[in-house]
Amino acid sequence: MSEVTTPLVNAAGVLRTSAQPTTETLQAPGEHVEAVLDSLLPTSDADWSGLSMDETITRLAAEIDQNGFAILENYLSPEMLEQGRTFISQQTQQHNGEYFAIHGIEALSGSLPASLALSTPLREMLSELYKTQTGRAPSAEEQVFPVIRCLQGKSGLKQSHFYHFDATAVTALLPLYIPTEGEHCGDLIIFPNLRPVRFNALFNVIEKAVLHNSFSQKMVALAVKRGWLKPIRLKLEPGNLYLFWGYRSLHANDECDPALLRATALFHFGNPHHDSWLARLILGTNKRRAKLDHNGLRPVN
């Protein structure tokens, strides 16, 4: 099985960003967070090793096309990582040490993941990656859709090897807690770029019906565990940002010790079927369960 144990950085170092907010500017979640998060993505050519933003996006997209993923190292400063972990620790206590997931900006209000999802730099980066990938501009109404997933306890063991395609073209994964002990640490497992972005919602529905049923998922999981299929396996580092084409790539997480915690923030953007009634009717299970509209917000009654 292909395994990557160190972050991928190209020769020019363009995927590495050291721009971090200082302790003095860091506020409680939700307070002045836009100014803080503006420093997460460099705004000058010098910060990107002499490349413009357009050139940087092109390089990032090329890395994802070629390798299946790209990594922005140290995307979060230690202070901001600790802020994100504080929120996770509060939530784990409320969920009695078992698996939970939280979907949407409103449900995550006041947390670092919600603030990131609302930040202009992150949306602009994901939007530009979407345009590079699809050749189309995303819907002006579309927002970044954040999700927190926390694997812990016996119920966490049941949340591994669920191989799926995302509903959005671009997926950003931000690890907050990752186990470092034991054989299984919740690695990200990817079969990259298996299908094109389909703007025909019907074809997408058919593909997902074939691959997202429990039998298909169990067969893929068995083939991976037996070594018959050899996906990319990524060792995750807290604070790094991992980018991949979630719509095109079949992916899942490996299991991890139930006594340990694996917590990640996911940021989804670029739904090619944003305006499709068929996709809204059949897909979008997580948003329906969370009683959210297709923009990831709670409808106004």
XYZ file of C-alpha atoms in Angstrom, residues 3 7-8 82 85 96 100 115 117 129 144 151 179 195 205 218 221 233 236 243-244 255 264 296:
24
model
C 2.236 5.358 2.191
C 4.261 16.372 4.050
C 4.629 16.940 0.322
C -4.700 25.030 20.521
C -8.390 21.763 20.206
C -19.195 10.965 26.554
C -19.726 12.532 16.904
C -14.457 31.132 11.544
C -15.192 28.589 6.818
C -9.054 25.721 -7.083
C -17.673 26.800 2.477
C -13.454 9.339 16.153
C -3.189 9.522 17.361
C -13.704 10.105 -12.142
C -26.494 9.920 -8.703
C -17.394 -3.389 2.456
C -12.574 -2.025 2.593
C -2.309 6.375 2.694
C -1.836 13.321 9.051
C -6.234 19.519 -0.200
C -7.682 16.998 -2.647
C -9.609 3.033 11.971
C -10.511 16.665 11.995
C -25.285 24.538 4.721
